[in-house]
Amino acid sequence: MRINLDTLAVVRNLGILAHVDAGKTTVTERILYATGTTHRRGEVHDGTTVTDFDPQERDRGITIFAAAVSCAWDGHRINLIDTPGHVDFADEVERSLRVLDGAVAVFDAVAGVEPQSESVWRQADRYGVPRIAFVNKLDRAGADLDTAVESIRERLHPAPLVLQLPIGTEDAFRGVVDLVHLRALTWTDGGDMVVADIPEDLREEARRRRRLLEEGVAELHPAALEEFCMRSTLDTRTLVDALRDLTRTGDAVVVLCGSAYRNRGIEPLLDAVVAYLPSPLDVPPVRGTLGDTRQERPADPAAPFAALVFKVNATPTGRLTYLRVYSGTIEKGDMVMDAGARRGERVGRILRVQADRHAQLDRAVAGDIVAVVGLKSARAGSTLCAPDAPLVLEPPSVAEPVVSVAVEAVRSTDTDRLASALARLAEEDPSLVVRTDPETGQTVLSGMGELHLEVALEKARRDHGLDVNAGRPRVAHRETVGRGVSGHVFRHVKQDGGAGQFAHVVLDVEPLDVDAGFEFRSAVVGGRVPQEYVRAVEAGCRDALAEGPLGGHPVTGLRVTLTDGATHVKDSSDTAFRTAGRFGLREALRACAMVLLEPVAEVTVTVPDAAVGGVLGDLAARRGRVSGSVTRAGSAVVTATVPLAELFGYATRLRSRTQGRGTFTARPTGYAPAPATVAPAQR
């Protein structure tokens, strides 16, 4: 039976994105309350939120794990994912954005665009996710919508189109003027919305801002420009249609405002989600590969089944696999194929997710975000498809870990249980890597930051009842070329009876920008090294990058040029030239002037004015380079670049220096040369 495609037009798959403490989870809770999904307003500070249901999230007061919920508004079904705001859990955001059609970016009305706001915005840019901006906390002292919008324009570079004018400021904030429909929306202390005429004292300002909105839309939208030129104004229907088009193409971002904590501004935000963000039918068909060919699958329930796994959660009652269905239909009991592992899996149950609660479904169709029970091998990033119509979808990218810690069970009898617990953690979170140090035999857990590792180990303690010891965190160093070499000759000759091996290569090595990674090129002329052997040399050079000469760290930021070489009629082969590339580059790197690199982070510290001097001195002692300082509502915001290794334990130090009033965020920004005092080897 064919399912009506019109039903997909009323689906919205969106995420809530923000910097930590911008009010993202409170916005989610108010959406659930406004839509009737919950009957009491959850509060982060009370530990009563629906989406922050994990004990660690409630203890720490932050979102750690992406949580999916569903609700209904104005005849539409909204599948919503509340994502973490802390940089250590950016991989959760990455995997969520991969399967979403739209997003609401929440900004603090006092702070505007903050470091992690910028990071999640760039992540959404990579996946082409249309966004709505919601400026939250307009009831705070120092809140200013225009200043926040200007920071969006300057730091994120979209064209912000402001659809509302606040009624009242700071603690007196009580509503907004809707500039699209030219009406006033106010809220009672009980949270009820009242629609009325625009107050007399705001009518002139509302007309001025409506005019600015029309001019901004006309500059970006051809149809709106045509009507504006003819009539010198825009009809409301034209304005809404143009705003929808500009939002979905990413040419502009509509801006709304409110106070989620006071339950003001949520209903207009939901209306904007329905009006401006795309349905599964409005986004391009998902693209995948089948062998060497690329294929597209439309968002059609009758098409062959294809879905992407974006999260795995091992619960005491079974393994939950969260997936986005892009095409086709899946029913409980169906056989599906894990395209990457090329093995069949049977779907036991299909669940509509409400954070930590679930409702049973008989089927899921294109556009749905659901969890399934019964899959044994699927991991985050796996493609599930119909066995007779295989397809591999592009998985979300996984960032490389930057911090490592050695872990061991307190009791030797728990060693096997610890290994099993760590394996399960890595299965749930691909940004966690577990390995055994070949020299010390220690188990090493690597992740995206100190807090990331803390949370993972606490989860092992709580969920598995383990006592775990952890060493001091260590950062992941890199090595790069400071000064290269030219004409380095390497000759690989091996004779051990039978066919031998022969390869002769001449390599130039030169430095590149660290962010450029590795480049290989061939300047061989006259066919002295055939093309198939050139590719083998490149593969060998890439093998050599795994361990540098300073301390066995990965090597980056260099260009290798194959300038000459020689072959043997019988003994040359791909294997011989790959070996020559590997050992030749290793020798060349030992001849180069190498530089040790350490990861650095952009740190934003917010402290009372009186504590600025002590904080600046502490940052200098941690080898930090201050790049800016601004004063905002009695507090100073200091921005600095600090080596990641120097930030371990900084939260405790900052609290003691500021009597608990200081906060900071850190965002990894790459690598920088480490001083000679930093130990090169951490193996």
C-alpha positions as MATLAB code, in Angstrom:
seq = 'MRINLDTLAVVRNLGILAHVDAGKTTVTERILYATGTTHRRGEVHDGTTVTDFDPQERDRGITIFAAAVSCAWDGHRINLIDTPGHVDFADEVERSLRVLDGAVAVFDAVAGVEPQSESVWRQADRYGVPRIAFVNKLDRAGADLDTAVESIRERLHPAPLVLQLPIGTEDAFRGVVDLVHLRALTWTDGGDMVVADIPEDLREEARRRRRLLEEGVAELHPAALEEFCMRSTLDTRTLVDALRDLTRTGDAVVVLCGSAYRNRGIEPLLDAVVAYLPSPLDVPPVRGTLGDTRQERPADPAAPFAALVFKVNATPTGRLTYLRVYSGTIEKGDMVMDAGARRGERVGRILRVQADRHAQLDRAVAGDIVAVVGLKSARAGSTLCAPDAPLVLEPPSVAEPVVSVAVEAVRSTDTDRLASALARLAEEDPSLVVRTDPETGQTVLSGMGELHLEVALEKARRDHGLDVNAGRPRVAHRETVGRGVSGHVFRHVKQDGGAGQFAHVVLDVEPLDVDAGFEFRSAVVGGRVPQEYVRAVEAGCRDALAEGPLGGHPVTGLRVTLTDGATHVKDSSDTAFRTAGRFGLREALRACAMVLLEPVAEVTVTVPDAAVGGVLGDLAARRGRVSGSVTRAGSAVVTATVPLAELFGYATRLRSRTQGRGTFTARPTGYAPAPATVAPAQR';
ca = [
       0.000    0.000    0.000;
       1.402    3.376   -0.995;
       1.602    5.932    1.822;
       0.512    9.480    1.025;
       3.562   11.674    0.565;
       1.562   14.634    1.896;
       2.036   13.251    5.403;
       5.769   13.948    5.131;
       5.076   17.642    4.517;
       3.969   18.018    8.152;
       7.157   16.521    9.619;
       9.969   18.695   10.972;
      13.258   17.114   12.076;
      15.225   19.730   13.977;
      17.933   20.119   16.573;
      18.460   22.687   19.318;
      22.008   24.089   19.129;
      23.765   26.471   21.501;
      26.723   27.363   23.643;
      26.626   25.845   27.122;
      24.252   27.774   29.450;
      22.519   29.671   26.642;
      19.240   28.040   27.703;
      19.033   25.308   25.088;
      17.555   22.606   27.333;
      15.112   25.090   28.874;
      13.921   25.982   25.354;
      13.393   22.268   24.673;
      11.463   21.818   27.922;
       9.216   24.792   27.142;
       8.536   23.408   23.661;
       7.424   20.114   25.211;
       5.218   22.021   27.660;
       3.708   24.323   25.021;
       2.860   21.379   22.758;
       1.167   19.475   25.589;
       3.771   16.708   25.553;
       4.498   17.364   29.225;
       2.167   18.852   31.837;
       4.748   20.500   34.060;
       7.715   22.644   33.162;
      11.024   20.862   33.708;
      13.851   22.909   35.228;
      17.583   22.294   34.781;
      18.401   23.547   38.294;
      15.806   21.203   39.830;
      16.942   18.164   37.844;
      13.411   17.681   36.468;
      14.046   18.040   32.739;
      12.863   15.423   30.263;
      15.863   15.479   27.938;
      18.604   15.717   30.593;
      17.578   12.424   32.155;
      21.006   10.888   32.745;
      22.124   11.136   36.412;
      25.367   12.861   35.393;
      23.464   15.480   33.381;
      21.300   16.262   36.389;
      24.268   16.313   38.752;
      26.343   18.617   36.531;
      23.464   20.738   35.191;
      24.590   20.390   31.563;
      23.528   18.377   28.532;
      25.977   15.565   27.822;
      24.097   13.181   25.549;
      21.910   14.116   22.583;
      18.289   13.268   23.462;
      15.444   12.816   20.974;
      11.802   13.706   21.665;
       8.674   14.051   19.536;
       5.798   16.489   19.860;
       2.960   17.977   17.795;
       2.184   21.609   16.946;
      -0.434   23.059   14.624;
      -1.011   19.740   12.854;
       2.720   19.071   12.415;
       4.909   16.420   14.025;
       8.220   17.747   15.327;
      11.075   15.317   15.936;
      13.494   17.268   18.111;
      17.022   16.508   19.282;
      18.435   18.468   22.231;
      22.206   18.525   21.656;
      25.073   19.206   24.096;
      26.550   22.692   24.289;
      29.925   21.795   25.812;
      32.814   21.518   23.351;
      33.904   18.145   24.771;
      30.704   16.613   23.395;
      30.833   18.193   19.931;
      30.789   14.727   18.357;
      27.235   14.223   19.688;
      26.274   17.446   17.881;
      28.037   16.305   14.697;
      26.164   13.000   14.551;
      22.849   14.687   15.269;
      23.299   17.365   12.603;
      24.041   14.669   10.030;
      20.448   13.418   10.242;
      18.539   16.679   10.818;
      16.684   18.843    8.291;
      16.753   22.064   10.331;
      17.883   23.592   13.607;
      17.131   26.301   16.147;
      20.300   28.078   17.303;
      19.864   29.592   20.770;
      21.887   32.658   21.792;
      22.223   34.432   25.141;
      20.823   37.978   24.857;
      23.677   39.295   27.018;
      26.639   37.315   25.656;
      25.513   37.058   21.999;
      27.628   34.676   19.931;
      29.918   32.657   22.217;
      32.747   30.291   21.216;
      30.684   27.109   21.108;
      27.836   28.970   19.374;
      30.301   29.582   16.570;
      31.480   25.960   16.546;
      28.003   24.427   16.269;
      27.077   27.004   13.625;
      30.041   25.914   11.507;
      29.080   22.265   12.024;
      25.596   23.058   10.710;
      27.183   24.887    7.748;
      29.070   21.710    6.796;
      25.844   19.741    6.510;
      23.838   22.581    4.949;
      21.281   22.584    7.768;
      18.856   25.567    7.618;
      18.597   27.460   10.913;
      16.391   29.796   12.906;
      18.058   31.990   15.544;
      16.381   32.431   18.935;
      17.847   35.135   21.192;
      17.054   33.885   24.689;
      17.196   35.402   28.189;
      15.861   38.839   27.232;
      14.777   39.203   30.867;
      18.415   39.294   32.085;
      20.167   42.451   33.195;
      22.167   43.784   30.260;
      20.124   41.897   27.640;
      20.067   43.637   24.262;
      18.527   42.104   21.129;
      20.243   44.486   18.702;
      23.701   43.803   20.168;
      23.135   40.045   19.994;
      21.956   40.306   16.379;
      25.009   42.365   15.468;
      27.282   39.665   16.941;
      25.461   37.113   14.754;
      26.099   39.276   11.710;
      29.775   39.871   12.524;
      30.861   36.430   13.750;
      28.607   34.018   11.853;
      28.173   36.038    8.626;
      24.589   35.209    7.700;
      22.083   37.935    6.878;
      20.017   38.128   10.108;
      16.383   39.095    9.500;
      14.780   40.185   12.786;
      11.071   39.294   12.945;
      10.284   40.645   16.413;
      10.634   43.765   18.565;
      10.830   43.238   22.362;
       8.122   44.766   24.562;
       9.859   45.850   27.753;
      13.505   45.454   28.677;
      15.405   43.270   31.124;
      13.206   42.340   34.102;
      10.258   44.219   32.553;
      10.344   42.110   29.364;
       6.809   40.817   28.838;
       6.343   40.133   25.138;
       7.201   40.902   21.521;
       5.839   42.757   18.530;
       5.379   40.354   15.615;
       6.757   42.374   12.688;
       5.443   39.924   10.073;
       1.770   40.056   11.118;
       2.015   43.456   12.896;
       0.552   42.423   16.239;
       1.622   42.350   19.871;
       2.196   39.051   21.691;
       2.426   39.250   25.465;
       2.499   36.602   28.176;
       0.867   36.532   31.579;
       2.744   35.405   34.688;
       1.009   32.055   34.245;
       2.552   31.661   30.778;
      -0.594   32.258   28.691;
      -0.075   34.150   25.406;
      -2.262   37.190   24.701;
      -2.620   38.585   21.142;
      -3.393   42.320   20.951;
      -2.767   45.476   18.949;
       0.710   46.995   19.022;
       1.083   49.437   21.955;
       0.860   53.081   20.913;
       4.388   53.912   22.077;
       5.891   51.152   19.906;
       3.917   51.622   16.678;
       6.353   53.993   15.015;
       9.357   51.803   15.909;
       7.465   48.709   14.713;
       6.723   50.374   11.343;
      10.384   51.362   11.004;
      11.601   47.835   11.744;
       8.996   46.268    9.438;
      10.329   48.506    6.678;
      13.918   47.409    7.413;
      12.781   43.770    7.322;
      11.078   44.247    3.941;
      14.149   45.972    2.503;
      16.435   43.203    3.801;
      14.249   40.501    2.261;
      13.935   42.352   -1.055;
      17.735   42.594   -1.351;
      18.036   38.801   -1.150;
      14.899   37.423   -2.825;
      14.122   38.162   -6.544;
      10.327   37.727   -6.314;
      10.171   39.918   -3.215;
      12.358   42.531   -4.926;
       9.969   42.649   -7.892;
       6.946   43.252   -5.652;
       8.846   45.771   -3.526;
       9.815   47.791   -6.602;
       6.224   47.793   -7.848;
       4.441   48.547   -4.562;
       7.194   49.919   -2.268;
       6.089   47.358    0.301;
       5.653   43.591    0.703;
       2.430   41.719    1.278;
       2.500   39.471    4.364;
       2.093   36.328    2.232;
       4.984   37.356   -0.014;
       7.107   38.130    3.036;
       6.430   34.735    4.634;
       7.153   32.861    1.386;
      10.397   34.782    0.873;
      11.498   34.173    4.468;
      10.850   30.453    3.989;
      12.919   30.374    0.787;
      15.810   32.352    2.287;
      15.890   30.171    5.412;
      15.914   26.919    3.466;
      18.639   28.061    1.067;
      20.760   29.436    3.921;
      20.925   32.899    2.344;
      19.501   34.401    5.539;
      18.529   33.440    9.077;
      15.343   34.669   10.728;
      15.789   35.921   14.289;
      13.222   35.597   17.062;
      13.560   36.412   20.743;
      12.141   35.647   24.164;
      12.777   34.233   27.619;
      12.410   30.464   27.769;
      12.721   30.389   31.552;
       9.710   32.718   31.877;
       7.900   30.834   29.097;
       7.806   33.870   26.793;
       8.379   33.541   23.053;
       8.018   29.760   22.638;
       4.734   29.684   20.667;
       6.007   32.111   17.970;
       9.195   30.033   17.781;
       7.147   26.894   17.096;
       5.136   28.789   14.468;
       8.410   29.802   12.799;
       9.674   26.194   12.861;
       6.535   25.094   11.011;
       6.535   28.059    8.612;
      10.212   28.354    7.671;
      12.161   25.131    8.327;
      11.982   22.339    5.725;
      10.105   19.051    5.815;
      11.784   15.837    4.561;
      10.207   16.560    1.175;
      11.901   19.972    0.957;
      15.491   18.738    1.328;
      17.432   17.170   -1.571;
      17.241   13.358   -1.931;
      19.846   11.584    0.171;
      22.936   10.505   -1.774;
      24.824    7.282   -1.325;
      27.192    4.976   -3.155;
      26.707    1.540   -4.615;
      30.130    0.262   -5.621;
      31.641    2.997   -7.785;
      28.322    4.626   -8.674;
      26.434    7.333   -6.819;
      22.711    6.978   -6.237;
      19.925    9.131   -4.849;
      17.004    7.983   -2.747;
      13.931   10.226   -2.482;
      12.014   10.754    0.752;
       9.353    8.322   -0.436;
       7.910    5.593    1.824;
       7.474    3.403   -1.246;
      11.147    3.636   -2.296;
      13.749    1.029   -1.220;
      14.556    1.297    2.469;
      17.650    3.321    3.504;
      18.492    4.697    6.958;
      21.531    6.049    8.794;
      22.413    5.087   12.368;
      23.483    8.166   14.357;
      23.498    6.910   17.946;
      23.779    3.627   19.840;
      22.796    3.264   23.477;
      23.417    0.107   25.469;
      20.734   -0.003   28.186;
      20.182   -2.628   30.909;
      17.182   -3.908   28.939;
      18.877   -4.096   25.549;
      20.678   -2.245   22.801;
      18.912    0.799   21.334;
      19.939    1.873   17.838;
      18.788    5.362   16.844;
      18.327    5.962   13.133;
      16.974    8.422   10.601;
      14.886    6.807    7.883;
      15.648    8.568    4.594;
      13.597    6.432    2.221;
      11.296    3.446    2.276;
       9.422    1.830    5.136;
      10.539   -0.492    7.916;
       8.275   -2.735   10.000;
       9.062   -4.740   13.109;
      10.336   -8.167   12.186;
      11.862   -6.945    8.894;
      15.313   -8.040    7.773;
      17.658   -5.182    6.914;
      21.253   -5.145    5.778;
      24.125   -3.338    7.474;
      25.714   -2.115    4.235;
      29.168   -1.544    5.740;
      29.447   -4.881    7.539;
      27.475   -6.627    4.737;
      25.459   -8.658    7.208;
      21.750   -9.027    7.791;
      19.979   -7.868   10.940;
      16.411   -8.417   12.124;
      14.441   -5.502   13.587;
      12.832   -6.679   16.816;
      10.928   -3.538   17.851;
      10.516    0.039   16.598;
      10.185    2.809   19.177;
       9.127    6.444   19.090;
      11.625    8.079   21.451;
      10.663   10.439   24.265;
      14.115   10.873   25.870;
      14.296    7.917   28.282;
      10.729    6.772   27.546;
       9.551    4.955   24.447;
       6.325    4.225   22.611;
       5.980    1.128   20.428;
       5.432    1.586   16.701;
       4.441   -0.938   14.064;
       6.402    0.830   11.344;
       8.607    3.792   10.529;
       8.627    5.606    7.191;
      10.854    8.026    5.315;
      11.416   11.162    7.398;
      11.096    9.403   10.756;
      13.674    9.472   13.556;
      13.182    6.359   15.679;
      15.012    3.798   17.789;
      15.033    0.080   17.007;
      15.765   -2.918   19.193;
      17.375   -6.141   17.995;
      20.335   -4.951   15.926;
      23.623   -6.486   17.047;
      26.384   -5.063   14.826;
      25.219   -1.623   13.635;
      27.366    1.259   14.902;
      26.990    5.026   14.715;
      27.534    5.890   11.048;
      26.290    2.531    9.738;
      23.873    2.447    6.805;
      20.862    0.150    7.058;
      19.176   -0.689    3.777;
      16.920   -3.178    2.028;
      18.871   -6.409    1.311;
      17.829   -6.291   -2.354;
      18.730   -2.601   -2.783;
      22.110   -2.001   -1.072;
      23.366    1.542   -0.543;
      26.071    3.169    1.601;
      25.337    6.649    2.976;
      28.098    9.043    3.997;
      28.645    8.710    7.754;
      29.166   11.730   10.022;
      32.798   12.666   10.501;
      34.467   11.717   13.788;
      37.010   14.091   15.309;
      40.376   12.747   16.401;
      40.820   12.504   20.200;
      43.069   15.138   21.768;
      43.321   13.971   25.385;
      44.277   10.545   26.767;
      44.302    8.978   30.207;
      45.607    5.635   31.444;
      42.934    3.629   33.283;
      42.985    0.462   35.360;
      40.601   -1.448   37.605;
      41.263   -1.084   41.336;
      40.729   -4.818   41.782;
      42.644   -7.090   39.419;
      39.593   -9.383   39.245;
      37.700   -6.533   37.521;
      40.175   -6.172   34.623;
      38.002   -8.110   32.166;
      34.878   -6.250   33.282;
      36.660   -2.929   32.752;
      37.695   -3.946   29.233;
      34.085   -4.866   28.456;
      32.783   -1.590   29.922;
      35.266    0.515   27.927;
      34.403   -1.361   24.736;
      30.729   -0.585   25.321;
      31.516    3.103   25.940;
      33.469    3.286   22.659;
      30.592    1.560   20.877;
      28.158    4.214   22.130;
      30.516    7.153   21.525;
      32.792    6.890   18.440;
      34.880    9.861   19.642;
      36.153    7.685   22.520;
      39.091    5.452   21.568;
      40.378    2.585   23.700;
      43.826    1.117   23.056;
      46.635   -0.714   24.816;
      49.990    1.067   25.019;
      52.464   -1.343   23.379;
      55.349   -0.258   25.628;
      53.707   -0.038   29.056;
      50.799   -2.450   28.565;
      48.455    0.164   30.077;
      44.889    0.612   28.861;
      44.571    4.129   27.430;
      41.253    5.931   26.969;
      41.299    8.898   24.576;
      38.620   11.531   24.033;
      37.807   15.134   23.209;
      38.639   16.722   26.567;
      39.078   16.345   30.295;
      35.334   16.502   30.999;
      34.634   14.000   28.221;
      36.928   11.444   29.884;
      35.552   12.244   33.358;
      32.012   11.556   32.175;
      33.009    8.320   30.431;
      34.787    6.945   33.505;
      31.955    7.970   35.817;
      29.552    6.155   33.499;
      31.715    3.021   33.797;
      31.627    3.349   37.579;
      27.870    3.906   37.818;
      26.564    1.590   35.112;
      28.965   -1.288   35.680;
      29.757   -0.949   39.385;
      33.495   -0.674   38.762;
      36.175    0.996   40.864;
      38.522    2.652   38.355;
      41.829    4.472   38.799;
      42.829    7.059   36.212;
      46.187    8.714   35.631;
      46.808   12.352   34.756;
      45.353   13.243   31.345;
      47.856   13.590   28.492;
      47.457   15.469   25.250;
      47.997   14.116   21.761;
      51.120   15.715   20.281;
      51.994   15.963   16.600;
      55.255   16.520   14.754;
      55.913   18.695   11.730;
      58.792   19.742    9.491;
      60.504   22.990   10.414;
      63.178   22.804    7.701;
      63.073   20.229    4.917;
      65.650   18.330    2.853;
      66.190   17.946   -0.890;
      67.422   15.023   -2.962;
      67.235   12.396   -0.208;
      68.133    9.068   -1.822;
      66.829    5.734   -0.594;
      67.543    2.410   -2.233;
      65.611   -0.701   -1.212;
      67.245   -3.953   -2.297;
      66.343   -7.366   -0.942;
      67.477  -10.784   -2.174;
      66.428  -13.874   -0.227;
      66.148  -16.485   -2.937;
      63.600  -16.392   -5.701;
      62.169  -13.061   -6.789;
      63.885  -10.110   -5.085;
      62.788   -6.578   -4.297;
      64.251   -3.434   -5.832;
      63.147    0.181   -5.568;
      65.143    3.396   -5.868;
      63.544    6.731   -4.893;
      64.711   10.325   -4.488;
      62.565   12.492   -2.209;
      62.263   16.198   -1.410;
      60.578   17.113    1.877;
      59.363   20.644    2.585;
      57.176   22.190    5.320;
      53.527   23.143    4.839;
      50.990   24.808    7.066;
      49.982   22.399    9.818;
      46.319   22.564    8.797;
      47.256   21.455    5.275;
      48.130   17.968    6.532;
      50.107   15.982    3.972;
      50.639   16.489    0.247;
      52.387   14.160   -2.185;
      53.354   14.885   -5.758;
      55.565   13.404   -8.433;
      58.065   15.349  -10.521;
      59.551   12.263  -12.196;
      60.102   12.654  -15.932;
      60.833   10.193  -18.697;
      58.852    7.379  -17.065;
      61.747    6.483  -14.758;
      59.157    5.470  -12.149;
      55.916    4.088  -13.647;
      52.666    5.600  -12.409;
      51.581    2.490  -10.514;
      54.824    2.608   -8.540;
      54.343    6.340   -7.846;
      51.062    5.492   -6.114;
      52.884    2.815   -4.097;
      55.513    5.365   -2.998;
      52.739    7.707   -1.848;
      51.131    4.885    0.146;
      54.483    4.112    1.772;
      54.995    7.764    2.677;
      51.575    7.849    4.329;
      52.565    4.764    6.331;
      55.646    6.620    7.574;
      53.546    9.534    8.896;
      52.179    7.386   11.726;
      55.329    7.851   13.834;
      57.695   10.820   13.746;
      61.351   10.850   14.819;
      60.932   13.096   17.882;
      58.680   10.909   19.997;
      56.698    8.593   17.776;
      53.848   11.112   17.304;
      51.902   11.424   14.007;
      53.514   13.764   11.470;
      51.564   16.516    9.694;
      52.204   19.714    7.757;
      54.590   18.582    5.011;
      54.859   18.050    1.279;
      56.823   15.149   -0.204;
      57.917   15.273   -3.833;
      59.203   12.213   -5.679;
      61.845   13.731   -7.961;
      63.596   10.660   -9.394;
      63.944    6.931   -9.106;
      64.879    3.736  -10.831;
      63.371    0.291  -11.396;
      64.567   -3.253  -12.044;
      63.113   -5.319  -14.872;
      62.296   -8.321  -12.643;
      62.565   -7.244   -9.005;
      60.557   -4.010   -8.911;
      56.995   -4.225   -7.583;
      54.313   -2.247   -5.736;
      55.482   -3.810   -2.482;
      59.102   -2.814   -3.071;
      58.239    0.811   -3.858;
      55.813    1.074   -0.930;
      58.579   -0.160    1.358;
      60.993    2.338   -0.192;
      58.505    5.166    0.335;
      57.997    4.225    3.979;
      61.627    3.803    4.995;
      62.846    6.550    2.678;
      60.572    9.146    4.245;
      61.479    7.954    7.747;
      65.163    8.545    6.972;
      64.381   11.902    5.359;
      62.433   13.056    8.427;
      65.379   12.214   10.657;
      67.467   14.494    8.449;
      64.920   17.324    8.665;
      64.632   19.892   11.438;
      61.483   18.641   13.158;
      59.155   20.616   15.421;
      56.990   19.187   18.188;
      53.392   20.452   18.133;
      50.922   20.552   21.002;
      47.135   21.077   20.829;
      45.937   24.550   21.785;
      42.508   25.867   22.664;
      40.740   29.206   22.497;
      39.663   29.950   26.061;
      36.958   32.443   26.974;
      36.981   33.351   30.675;
      34.187   35.382   32.271;
      35.090   36.831   35.690;
      34.133   39.756   37.954;
      36.065   42.943   37.178;
      37.941   42.723   40.479;
      39.426   39.318   39.606;
      40.770   40.187   36.139;
      44.366   40.801   37.260;
      44.723   37.442   38.975;
      43.130   35.612   36.055;
      45.435   37.278   33.515;
      48.474   36.339   35.610;
      47.287   32.749   35.872;
      46.748   32.539   32.106;
      50.258   33.883   31.512;
      51.663   31.231   33.870;
      49.867   28.634   31.762;
      51.602   29.924   28.617;
      48.394   31.603   27.450;
      48.378   34.420   24.885;
      45.577   36.898   25.573;
      43.860   38.010   22.364;
      41.087   40.206   23.708;
      39.244   41.541   26.734;
      35.869   43.280   26.949;
      33.773   44.519   29.846;
      30.149   43.467   29.939;
      27.645   44.250   32.740;
      30.187   44.324   35.592;
      32.124   41.327   34.310;
      35.198   41.001   32.141;
      35.358   38.512   29.261;
      38.945   37.517   28.482;
      39.836   35.535   25.348;
      43.178   33.726   25.150;
      44.917   30.879   23.350;
      46.238   28.327   25.839;
      47.972   24.951   25.390;
      45.431   22.225   26.113;
      47.809   20.479   28.521;
      47.824   23.593   30.726;
      44.044   23.552   31.130;
      43.831   20.364   33.170;
      42.415   21.328   36.546;
      41.837   24.934   35.438;
      38.149   24.918   36.418;
      39.015   24.316   40.075;
      41.763   26.943   39.998;
      39.466   29.535   38.424;
      36.743   28.946   40.997;
      39.200   29.449   43.858;
      40.549   32.691   42.337;
      37.075   34.152   41.785;
      35.185   32.828   44.837;
      33.219   30.540   42.554;
      31.983   33.372   40.297;
      34.280   32.748   37.308;
      33.398   30.518   34.344;
      35.306   29.486   31.254;
      34.868   27.599   28.009;
      37.576   26.097   25.810;
      37.413   25.274   22.104;
      40.275   23.327   20.454;
      41.667   25.373   17.584;
      44.510   23.226   16.252;
      48.211   22.817   17.004;
      51.086   25.153   17.797;
      54.847   24.604   18.337;
      55.632   23.348   21.817;
      58.553   24.820   23.779;
      61.663   22.741   24.309;
      60.681   22.192   27.958;
      57.713   20.064   26.902;
      58.642   16.382   26.949;
      58.551   15.118   23.350;
      57.635   11.502   24.012;
      54.354   10.463   25.578;
      54.271    6.927   24.389;
];
